[in-house]
Backbone as XML, in Angstrom:
<?xml version="1.0"?>
<chain id="A" units="angstrom">
  <residue number="1" name="MET">
    <atom name="N" x="2.472" y="17.109" z="7.188"/>
    <atom name="CA" x="2.457" y="16.168" z="6.143"/>
    <atom name="C" x="3.276" y="14.551" z="6.686"/>
  </residue>
  <residue number="2" name="LEU">
    <atom name="N" x="3.736" y="14.517" z="8.479"/>
    <atom name="CA" x="4.111" y="12.941" z="8.558"/>
    <atom name="C" x="3.285" y="12.990" z="9.593"/>
  </residue>
  <residue number="3" name="THR">
    <atom name="N" x="2.265" y="13.690" z="9.906"/>
    <atom name="CA" x="0.303" y="12.829" z="10.541"/>
    <atom name="C" x="-0.218" y="12.336" z="9.015"/>
  </residue>
  <residue number="4" name="LEU">
    <atom name="N" x="-0.376" y="12.710" z="8.526"/>
    <atom name="CA" x="-1.141" y="11.965" z="7.293"/>
    <atom name="C" x="-0.378" y="11.510" z="6.878"/>
  </residue>
  <residue number="5" name="PHE">
    <atom name="N" x="0.781" y="10.831" z="6.409"/>
    <atom name="CA" x="1.543" y="9.657" z="6.347"/>
    <atom name="C" x="1.115" y="8.522" z="7.609"/>
  </residue>
  <residue number="6" name="SER">
    <atom name="N" x="1.588" y="9.099" z="9.130"/>
    <atom name="CA" x="1.636" y="7.741" z="10.205"/>
    <atom name="C" x="-0.114" y="7.620" z="9.859"/>
  </residue>
  <residue number="7" name="PHE">
    <atom name="N" x="-1.361" y="8.208" z="9.474"/>
    <atom name="CA" x="-2.763" y="8.273" z="9.330"/>
    <atom name="C" x="-2.718" y="7.381" z="8.448"/>
  </residue>
  <residue number="8" name="LEU">
    <atom name="N" x="-2.133" y="7.673" z="6.629"/>
    <atom name="CA" x="-2.820" y="6.653" z="5.691"/>
    <atom name="C" x="-1.497" y="5.454" z="5.660"/>
  </residue>
  <residue number="9" name="THR">
    <atom name="N" x="-0.360" y="5.146" z="6.456"/>
    <atom name="CA" x="0.314" y="3.773" z="6.793"/>
    <atom name="C" x="-0.919" y="3.036" z="8.057"/>
  </residue>
  <residue number="10" name="ALA">
    <atom name="N" x="-0.822" y="3.542" z="8.898"/>
    <atom name="CA" x="-1.406" y="2.983" z="10.326"/>
    <atom name="C" x="-2.898" y="2.279" z="9.800"/>
  </residue>
  <residue number="11" name="LEU">
    <atom name="N" x="-3.305" y="3.209" z="9.380"/>
    <atom name="CA" x="-5.281" y="2.802" z="8.759"/>
    <atom name="C" x="-5.250" y="1.446" z="8.490"/>
  </residue>
  <residue number="12" name="PRO">
    <atom name="N" x="-4.680" y="1.619" z="6.835"/>
    <atom name="CA" x="-4.924" y="-0.199" z="6.569"/>
    <atom name="C" x="-4.535" y="-0.708" z="7.029"/>
  </residue>
  <residue number="13" name="ALA">
    <atom name="N" x="-3.675" y="-1.113" z="7.987"/>
    <atom name="CA" x="-2.562" y="-1.746" z="8.815"/>
    <atom name="C" x="-4.026" y="-2.058" z="9.687"/>
  </residue>
  <residue number="14" name="VAL">
    <atom name="N" x="-4.548" y="-1.273" z="10.538"/>
    <atom name="CA" x="-5.586" y="-1.463" z="11.241"/>
    <atom name="C" x="-6.600" y="-2.708" z="11.100"/>
  </residue>
  <residue number="15" name="LEU">
    <atom name="N" x="-7.288" y="-2.001" z="9.927"/>
    <atom name="CA" x="-8.158" y="-2.824" z="8.592"/>
    <atom name="C" x="-7.725" y="-3.909" z="8.586"/>
  </residue>
  <residue number="16" name="ALA">
    <atom name="N" x="-6.876" y="-3.917" z="7.824"/>
    <atom name="CA" x="-6.482" y="-5.188" z="7.646"/>
    <atom name="C" x="-5.923" y="-6.614" z="8.276"/>
  </residue>
  <residue number="17" name="LEU">
    <atom name="N" x="-5.838" y="-5.923" z="9.354"/>
    <atom name="CA" x="-5.601" y="-7.084" z="10.896"/>
    <atom name="C" x="-6.944" y="-7.299" z="11.460"/>
  </residue>
  <residue number="18" name="HIS">
    <atom name="N" x="-8.748" y="-6.496" z="11.301"/>
    <atom name="CA" x="-9.819" y="-6.592" z="12.006"/>
    <atom name="C" x="-10.423" y="-7.397" z="10.270"/>
  </residue>
  <residue number="19" name="LEU">
    <atom name="N" x="-10.110" y="-7.482" z="9.352"/>
    <atom name="CA" x="-10.696" y="-7.752" z="8.381"/>
    <atom name="C" x="-10.683" y="-8.801" z="7.444"/>
  </residue>
  <residue number="20" name="LEU">
    <atom name="N" x="-9.498" y="-8.958" z="7.773"/>
    <atom name="CA" x="-8.814" y="-10.305" z="7.304"/>
    <atom name="C" x="-8.627" y="-11.448" z="7.947"/>
  </residue>
  <residue number="21" name="GLU">
    <atom name="N" x="-7.980" y="-12.595" z="6.690"/>
    <atom name="CA" x="-7.805" y="-13.524" z="8.119"/>
    <atom name="C" x="-5.958" y="-13.408" z="8.325"/>
  </residue>
  <residue number="22" name="PRO">
    <atom name="N" x="-5.301" y="-13.906" z="8.944"/>
    <atom name="CA" x="-3.941" y="-13.580" z="9.549"/>
    <atom name="C" x="-2.918" y="-13.623" z="8.166"/>
  </residue>
  <residue number="23" name="GLU">
    <atom name="N" x="-2.867" y="-14.682" z="7.420"/>
    <atom name="CA" x="-2.268" y="-14.706" z="6.623"/>
    <atom name="C" x="-2.606" y="-13.922" z="5.331"/>
  </residue>
  <residue number="24" name="LEU">
    <atom name="N" x="-3.436" y="-13.633" z="4.872"/>
    <atom name="CA" x="-3.976" y="-12.369" z="4.163"/>
    <atom name="C" x="-3.347" y="-11.061" z="4.175"/>
  </residue>
  <residue number="25" name="VAL">
    <atom name="N" x="-3.433" y="-10.835" z="5.262"/>
    <atom name="CA" x="-2.541" y="-9.752" z="5.721"/>
    <atom name="C" x="-1.770" y="-8.486" z="4.907"/>
  </residue>
  <residue number="26" name="LEU">
    <atom name="N" x="-0.736" y="-9.026" z="4.782"/>
    <atom name="CA" x="0.794" y="-7.850" z="4.706"/>
    <atom name="C" x="0.252" y="-8.559" z="2.855"/>
  </residue>
  <residue number="27" name="PRO">
    <atom name="N" x="-0.276" y="-9.460" z="2.412"/>
    <atom name="CA" x="-0.254" y="-9.064" z="1.062"/>
    <atom name="C" x="-1.135" y="-8.119" z="0.407"/>
  </residue>
  <residue number="28" name="ALA">
    <atom name="N" x="-2.064" y="-8.060" z="1.617"/>
    <atom name="CA" x="-3.451" y="-7.013" z="0.981"/>
    <atom name="C" x="-2.477" y="-5.551" z="1.068"/>
  </residue>
  <residue number="29" name="PHE">
    <atom name="N" x="-2.086" y="-5.647" z="2.426"/>
    <atom name="CA" x="-1.423" y="-4.360" z="2.909"/>
    <atom name="C" x="-0.658" y="-4.109" z="1.901"/>
  </residue>
  <residue number="30" name="SER">
    <atom name="N" x="0.222" y="-3.942" z="1.214"/>
    <atom name="CA" x="1.388" y="-3.881" z="0.633"/>
    <atom name="C" x="0.462" y="-3.394" z="-0.353"/>
  </residue>
  <residue number="31" name="LEU">
    <atom name="N" x="-0.371" y="-4.033" z="-1.314"/>
    <atom name="CA" x="-1.250" y="-3.765" z="-2.418"/>
    <atom name="C" x="-1.669" y="-2.360" z="-2.317"/>
  </residue>
  <residue number="32" name="VAL">
    <atom name="N" x="-2.320" y="-2.125" z="-0.758"/>
    <atom name="CA" x="-2.507" y="-1.109" z="0.105"/>
    <atom name="C" x="-1.780" y="0.370" z="-0.417"/>
  </residue>
  <residue number="33" name="LEU">
    <atom name="N" x="-0.595" y="-0.364" z="-0.083"/>
    <atom name="CA" x="0.831" y="0.503" z="0.322"/>
    <atom name="C" x="1.172" y="0.957" z="-0.803"/>
  </residue>
  <residue number="34" name="PHE">
    <atom name="N" x="0.793" y="0.233" z="-2.154"/>
    <atom name="CA" x="1.807" y="0.350" z="-3.752"/>
    <atom name="C" x="-0.098" y="1.762" z="-4.027"/>
  </residue>
  <residue number="35" name="ALA">
    <atom name="N" x="-0.474" y="1.057" z="-4.139"/>
    <atom name="CA" x="-1.688" y="1.647" z="-4.299"/>
    <atom name="C" x="-2.071" y="3.201" z="-3.902"/>
  </residue>
  <residue number="36" name="GLU">
    <atom name="N" x="-1.330" y="4.141" z="-2.519"/>
    <atom name="CA" x="-0.982" y="5.423" z="-2.094"/>
    <atom name="C" x="-0.179" y="5.459" z="-2.559"/>
  </residue>
  <residue number="37" name="ALA">
    <atom name="N" x="0.384" y="4.679" z="-3.131"/>
    <atom name="CA" x="2.622" y="5.516" z="-3.662"/>
    <atom name="C" x="1.755" y="5.413" z="-5.004"/>
  </residue>
  <residue number="38" name="ALA">
    <atom name="N" x="1.441" y="5.021" z="-5.593"/>
    <atom name="CA" x="0.764" y="6.016" z="-7.063"/>
    <atom name="C" x="-0.333" y="6.937" z="-6.619"/>
  </residue>
  <residue number="39" name="PHE">
    <atom name="N" x="-0.731" y="6.966" z="-5.802"/>
    <atom name="CA" x="-1.952" y="8.565" z="-5.710"/>
    <atom name="C" x="-0.976" y="9.277" z="-5.186"/>
  </residue>
  <residue number="40" name="ALA">
    <atom name="N" x="-0.025" y="9.010" z="-4.790"/>
    <atom name="CA" x="0.732" y="10.398" z="-4.179"/>
    <atom name="C" x="1.521" y="10.810" z="-5.272"/>
  </residue>
  <residue number="41" name="VAL">
    <atom name="N" x="2.131" y="9.684" z="-6.092"/>
    <atom name="CA" x="2.999" y="10.372" z="-6.816"/>
    <atom name="C" x="2.122" y="10.909" z="-8.226"/>
  </residue>
  <residue number="42" name="ILE">
    <atom name="N" x="0.438" y="10.733" z="-8.006"/>
    <atom name="CA" x="-0.307" y="11.519" z="-9.071"/>
    <atom name="C" x="0.209" y="12.805" z="-8.605"/>
  </residue>
  <residue number="43" name="ALA">
    <atom name="N" x="-0.091" y="12.435" z="-7.534"/>
    <atom name="CA" x="-1.159" y="14.093" z="-6.902"/>
    <atom name="C" x="1.050" y="15.158" z="-7.045"/>
  </residue>
  <residue number="44" name="ALA">
    <atom name="N" x="2.166" y="14.124" z="-6.684"/>
    <atom name="CA" x="2.949" y="15.538" z="-6.296"/>
    <atom name="C" x="3.286" y="15.579" z="-8.135"/>
  </residue>
  <residue number="45" name="ARG">
    <atom name="N" x="3.080" y="14.750" z="-9.099"/>
    <atom name="CA" x="2.831" y="15.274" z="-11.156"/>
    <atom name="C" x="2.358" y="16.563" z="-11.214"/>
  </residue>
  <residue number="46" name="LEU">
    <atom name="N" x="0.754" y="16.952" z="-10.536"/>
    <atom name="CA" x="0.032" y="17.616" z="-10.748"/>
    <atom name="C" x="0.646" y="18.675" z="-9.134"/>
  </residue>
  <residue number="47" name="ILE">
    <atom name="N" x="0.525" y="18.667" z="-8.226"/>
    <atom name="CA" x="0.417" y="20.108" z="-7.352"/>
    <atom name="C" x="2.079" y="20.223" z="-7.697"/>
  </residue>
  <residue number="48" name="HIS">
    <atom name="N" x="2.669" y="21.085" z="-8.067"/>
    <atom name="CA" x="4.057" y="21.955" z="-8.002"/>
    <atom name="C" x="4.206" y="22.164" z="-7.626"/>
  </residue>
  <residue number="49" name="LEU">
    <atom name="N" x="4.732" y="21.495" z="-6.593"/>
    <atom name="CA" x="5.352" y="22.274" z="-4.687"/>
    <atom name="C" x="7.001" y="22.975" z="-5.047"/>
  </residue>
  <residue number="50" name="PRO">
    <atom name="N" x="7.400" y="24.464" z="-4.131"/>
    <atom name="CA" x="8.749" y="24.254" z="-4.649"/>
    <atom name="C" x="9.426" y="23.248" z="-3.608"/>
  </residue>
  <residue number="51" name="ASP">
    <atom name="N" x="10.683" y="22.801" z="-4.407"/>
    <atom name="CA" x="11.801" y="21.813" z="-3.793"/>
    <atom name="C" x="12.525" y="22.753" z="-2.231"/>
  </residue>
  <residue number="52" name="ASN">
    <atom name="N" x="11.450" y="22.134" z="-1.119"/>
    <atom name="CA" x="12.000" y="22.461" z="0.307"/>
    <atom name="C" x="12.601" y="21.806" z="0.582"/>
  </residue>
  <residue number="53" name="VAL">
    <atom name="N" x="13.941" y="21.799" z="1.270"/>
    <atom name="CA" x="15.065" y="20.143" z="2.161"/>
    <atom name="C" x="14.426" y="20.119" z="3.718"/>
  </residue>
  <residue number="54" name="GLU">
    <atom name="N" x="14.171" y="20.979" z="3.990"/>
    <atom name="CA" x="13.809" y="21.074" z="5.041"/>
    <atom name="C" x="12.026" y="19.822" z="5.506"/>
  </residue>
  <residue number="55" name="ASP">
    <atom name="N" x="11.360" y="20.247" z="4.283"/>
    <atom name="CA" x="9.403" y="19.704" z="4.084"/>
    <atom name="C" x="9.488" y="18.120" z="4.067"/>
  </residue>
  <residue number="56" name="ILE">
    <atom name="N" x="8.445" y="17.519" z="4.451"/>
    <atom name="CA" x="8.288" y="16.539" z="3.266"/>
    <atom name="C" x="7.556" y="16.976" z="2.088"/>
  </residue>
  <residue number="57" name="THR">
    <atom name="N" x="7.564" y="16.070" z="1.170"/>
    <atom name="CA" x="6.998" y="16.349" z="-0.279"/>
    <atom name="C" x="6.181" y="15.275" z="0.019"/>
  </residue>
  <residue number="58" name="LEU">
    <atom name="N" x="5.372" y="15.718" z="-1.270"/>
    <atom name="CA" x="4.536" y="13.937" z="-1.744"/>
    <atom name="C" x="5.897" y="13.043" z="-2.354"/>
  </residue>
  <residue number="59" name="TRP">
    <atom name="N" x="6.257" y="13.220" z="-3.053"/>
    <atom name="CA" x="7.306" y="12.634" z="-2.859"/>
    <atom name="C" x="8.399" y="11.390" z="-2.617"/>
  </residue>
  <residue number="60" name="ASP">
    <atom name="N" x="7.855" y="12.864" z="-0.955"/>
    <atom name="CA" x="8.201" y="12.122" z="-0.204"/>
    <atom name="C" x="7.807" y="10.850" z="0.389"/>
  </residue>
  <residue number="61" name="LEU">
    <atom name="N" x="6.451" y="10.559" z="0.133"/>
    <atom name="CA" x="5.267" y="9.885" z="0.882"/>
    <atom name="C" x="4.981" y="8.804" z="0.390"/>
  </residue>
  <residue number="62" name="ALA">
    <atom name="N" x="5.075" y="9.063" z="-1.323"/>
    <atom name="CA" x="5.069" y="7.634" z="-2.292"/>
    <atom name="C" x="6.652" y="7.217" z="-2.222"/>
  </residue>
  <residue number="63" name="GLY">
    <atom name="N" x="7.145" y="7.594" z="-1.723"/>
    <atom name="CA" x="8.499" y="7.158" z="-1.089"/>
    <atom name="C" x="9.053" y="5.592" z="0.365"/>
  </residue>
  <residue number="64" name="GLY">
    <atom name="N" x="7.675" y="6.386" z="0.986"/>
    <atom name="CA" x="8.073" y="5.596" z="1.795"/>
    <atom name="C" x="6.435" y="4.593" z="2.051"/>
  </residue>
  <residue number="65" name="PHE">
    <atom name="N" x="5.717" y="5.209" z="1.471"/>
    <atom name="CA" x="4.170" y="4.078" z="0.647"/>
    <atom name="C" x="4.740" y="2.931" z="0.472"/>
  </residue>
  <residue number="66" name="THR">
    <atom name="N" x="6.085" y="3.030" z="-0.685"/>
    <atom name="CA" x="6.190" y="2.192" z="-1.278"/>
    <atom name="C" x="7.681" y="1.231" z="-0.370"/>
  </residue>
  <residue number="67" name="LEU">
    <atom name="N" x="8.201" y="1.987" z="0.498"/>
    <atom name="CA" x="8.795" y="1.346" z="0.969"/>
    <atom name="C" x="8.433" y="0.311" z="1.829"/>
  </residue>
  <residue number="68" name="ILE">
    <atom name="N" x="7.638" y="0.776" z="2.832"/>
    <atom name="CA" x="7.050" y="-0.156" z="3.189"/>
    <atom name="C" x="6.431" y="-1.005" z="2.712"/>
  </residue>
  <residue number="69" name="GLY">
    <atom name="N" x="5.843" y="-0.785" z="1.791"/>
    <atom name="CA" x="4.843" y="-2.005" z="1.240"/>
    <atom name="C" x="6.077" y="-3.325" z="0.363"/>
  </residue>
  <residue number="70" name="CYS">
    <atom name="N" x="6.945" y="-2.473" z="0.162"/>
    <atom name="CA" x="8.365" y="-4.092" z="-0.441"/>
    <atom name="C" x="8.279" y="-4.454" z="0.789"/>
  </residue>
  <residue number="71" name="ALA">
    <atom name="N" x="8.716" y="-3.678" z="1.700"/>
    <atom name="CA" x="9.054" y="-4.445" z="3.229"/>
    <atom name="C" x="7.974" y="-5.548" z="3.636"/>
  </residue>
  <residue number="72" name="ALA">
    <atom name="N" x="6.202" y="-5.127" z="3.487"/>
    <atom name="CA" x="5.210" y="-6.014" z="3.713"/>
    <atom name="C" x="5.654" y="-7.596" z="2.108"/>
  </residue>
  <residue number="73" name="VAL">
    <atom name="N" x="5.515" y="-6.897" z="1.674"/>
    <atom name="CA" x="6.147" y="-8.578" z="-0.106"/>
    <atom name="C" x="6.815" y="-9.428" z="0.490"/>
  </residue>
  <residue number="74" name="VAL">
    <atom name="N" x="7.928" y="-8.252" z="0.872"/>
    <atom name="CA" x="9.365" y="-9.692" z="1.501"/>
    <atom name="C" x="9.060" y="-10.385" z="2.893"/>
  </residue>
  <residue number="75" name="PHE">
    <atom name="N" x="8.133" y="-9.524" z="3.549"/>
    <atom name="CA" x="8.286" y="-10.584" z="4.780"/>
    <atom name="C" x="6.961" y="-11.509" z="4.524"/>
  </residue>
  <residue number="76" name="GLY">
    <atom name="N" x="6.056" y="-11.621" z="3.284"/>
    <atom name="CA" x="5.052" y="-12.503" z="3.415"/>
    <atom name="C" x="5.600" y="-13.270" z="2.517"/>
  </residue>
  <residue number="77" name="GLU">
    <atom name="N" x="4.828" y="-14.296" z="3.509"/>
    <atom name="CA" x="4.997" y="-15.646" z="1.776"/>
    <atom name="C" x="4.439" y="-15.605" z="0.789"/>
  </residue>
  <residue number="78" name="PRO">
    <atom name="N" x="5.086" y="-16.331" z="-0.411"/>
    <atom name="CA" x="4.504" y="-16.055" z="-1.542"/>
    <atom name="C" x="2.986" y="-16.620" z="-2.282"/>
  </residue>
  <residue number="79" name="ASP">
    <atom name="N" x="3.021" y="-18.143" z="-0.747"/>
    <atom name="CA" x="2.019" y="-18.942" z="-1.186"/>
    <atom name="C" x="0.266" y="-17.832" z="-0.548"/>
  </residue>
  <residue number="80" name="GLN">
    <atom name="N" x="1.048" y="-16.740" z="0.930"/>
    <atom name="CA" x="0.559" y="-15.595" z="1.250"/>
    <atom name="C" x="-0.505" y="-15.004" z="-0.123"/>
  </residue>
  <residue number="81" name="ALA">
    <atom name="N" x="0.059" y="-14.550" z="-0.992"/>
    <atom name="CA" x="0.227" y="-13.906" z="-2.159"/>
    <atom name="C" x="-0.848" y="-14.369" z="-2.851"/>
  </residue>
  <residue number="82" name="ALA">
    <atom name="N" x="-0.105" y="-15.625" z="-3.664"/>
    <atom name="CA" x="-1.462" y="-16.251" z="-4.520"/>
    <atom name="C" x="-2.308" y="-16.546" z="-3.708"/>
  </residue>
  <residue number="83" name="LEU">
    <atom name="N" x="-2.757" y="-17.201" z="-2.551"/>
    <atom name="CA" x="-4.423" y="-16.638" z="-1.860"/>
    <atom name="C" x="-5.000" y="-15.788" z="-1.951"/>
  </residue>
  <residue number="84" name="PHE">
    <atom name="N" x="-4.364" y="-15.018" z="-1.637"/>
    <atom name="CA" x="-4.931" y="-12.976" z="-1.880"/>
    <atom name="C" x="-5.963" y="-13.312" z="-2.598"/>
  </residue>
  <residue number="85" name="LEU">
    <atom name="N" x="-5.353" y="-13.920" z="-4.310"/>
    <atom name="CA" x="-5.482" y="-13.346" z="-4.782"/>
    <atom name="C" x="-6.177" y="-14.184" z="-5.072"/>
  </residue>
  <residue number="86" name="THR">
    <atom name="N" x="-6.095" y="-15.677" z="-5.085"/>
    <atom name="CA" x="-7.770" y="-16.550" z="-5.734"/>
    <atom name="C" x="-8.703" y="-16.191" z="-4.840"/>
  </residue>
  <residue number="87" name="GLU">
    <atom name="N" x="-8.688" y="-15.959" z="-3.262"/>
    <atom name="CA" x="-9.666" y="-15.716" z="-3.005"/>
    <atom name="C" x="-11.029" y="-15.024" z="-3.271"/>
  </residue>
  <residue number="88" name="GLN">
    <atom name="N" x="-10.027" y="-13.677" z="-3.672"/>
    <atom name="CA" x="-10.399" y="-12.209" z="-4.982"/>
    <atom name="C" x="-11.140" y="-12.871" z="-6.325"/>
  </residue>
  <residue number="89" name="GLY">
    <atom name="N" x="-10.110" y="-13.829" z="-7.063"/>
    <atom name="CA" x="-11.066" y="-13.912" z="-8.075"/>
    <atom name="C" x="-12.150" y="-15.106" z="-7.620"/>
  </residue>
  <residue number="90" name="GLY">
    <atom name="N" x="-11.997" y="-15.405" z="-6.842"/>
    <atom name="CA" x="-13.344" y="-17.040" z="-6.432"/>
    <atom name="C" x="-12.872" y="-18.206" z="-7.331"/>
  </residue>
  <residue number="91" name="ALA">
    <atom name="N" x="-13.798" y="-19.153" z="-7.782"/>
    <atom name="CA" x="-14.207" y="-19.608" z="-8.419"/>
    <atom name="C" x="-14.474" y="-19.539" z="-10.028"/>
  </residue>
  <residue number="92" name="ARG">
    <atom name="N" x="-13.617" y="-20.316" z="-10.569"/>
    <atom name="CA" x="-13.063" y="-19.701" z="-12.024"/>
    <atom name="C" x="-14.154" y="-21.518" z="-13.392"/>
  </residue>
  <residue number="93" name="PRO">
    <atom name="N" x="-14.650" y="-20.934" z="-13.519"/>
    <atom name="CA" x="-15.688" y="-22.144" z="-14.424"/>
    <atom name="C" x="-14.605" y="-22.949" z="-15.327"/>
  </residue>
  <residue number="94" name="ALA">
    <atom name="N" x="-14.427" y="-24.830" z="-15.641"/>
    <atom name="CA" x="-13.354" y="-24.385" z="-16.161"/>
    <atom name="C" x="-13.712" y="-24.206" z="-17.828"/>
  </residue>
  <residue number="95" name="ALA">
    <atom name="N" x="-12.100" y="-23.889" z="-18.250"/>
    <atom name="CA" x="-12.516" y="-23.286" z="-20.589"/>
    <atom name="C" x="-12.926" y="-25.202" z="-20.507"/>
  </residue>
  <residue number="96" name="SER">
    <atom name="N" x="-14.420" y="-25.177" z="-21.071"/>
    <atom name="CA" x="-14.148" y="-26.562" z="-21.872"/>
    <atom name="C" x="-13.323" y="-26.292" z="-23.478"/>
  </residue>
  <residue number="97" name="PRO">
    <atom name="N" x="-13.127" y="-26.835" z="-24.362"/>
    <atom name="CA" x="-11.879" y="-27.102" z="-25.698"/>
    <atom name="C" x="-12.981" y="-26.968" z="-26.948"/>
  </residue>
</chain>
């Protein structure tokens, strides 16, 4: 389970570093991690495994993804997030009254 967590954390980071501009890496990385956390929560709700203190569960993965995603948001600057959202949306036509 720890290997899966490491792979699912490192893969988006490497892809973001290679595919995006440097100022867009942290906002995109945080969004991907929040999406992974949501999928982990859904999987944890659907798969009912017995609680075991020694093992890492899907709930632990969701918490780890959320924690790292929050750290990426904190280290990123607000103007980077705004740039990411405007880049994805493209040019919007002006609304006529």
